[in-house]
Amino acid sequence: MLRKLTKTLLLSFAVMMAVSLASIESNAMEVTVANPTNSNILVDGQKVEFEAYNINGENYFKLRDLAFVLNGTPKQFAVDYDSKNDAILLSSGKPYKPVGGELSKGQGGSRTPSNVASRLCKDGRQFYLTSYKIGGNNFFKLRDIAEVFDIGVTWDG
């Protein structure tokens, strides 16, 4: 009886380990995909073409593109980079100074992004937002940036 119980327990343990390892392997093989956003994007009623991606059901944009199109509006913000502290500095209400390449198109098609935790400082307050690096640029979730700067974002299906 004891041998039968031991065999049953060992067999159960072996099955649980196999299932666990298969699950771990499956999760490790899942790759995040960035698909180009195919939605029309309107800023103050005007259509704007962005390089934007849908990642896990959320839309991601380049921070400098957003600052560029909001320049001259009450929601404008400046973007600088502090290389010494590896931080992106955002200043609300200040004009954005273009650096070139704003609103440029990417290669198109689906991409494999790498996850990056970006350190940002807005008006001296530090915070972190999840971002993805695609083609050498950091892309931020539109709704995260909209929340940081109190920018209205709506969806019209």
C-alpha angles and dihedrals in degrees: 000000000000091000091051091050091048092050091048092050092047091048091049090049091050092051092049091050092049092050091047093049092048089051092049091048091048092051092047090053094052108108124199111236126202112207120191111260107248097190123112108248119211124192111192088341095308121114112240126189112224134175094240134156137206110225119179091340096310129105118237126196137181109262093223091053090055092047090048096054093043093051111123094021127103087257096055119135137183123234123207134161125229103204093182091061097025091235136135110230118211123188116191119219093018123113119258116240109214116231096190130268096061112153091007116152122247127221092281126228129070119321137192107237127199118227115242130183103218121203112218133181116200114190089337097312115117124219140151129235128186111248137169128225113225122171093345094309130104115234121200130198107264094223092051092054091043089054093048092053099031092243118162115240121183135172122223108191 
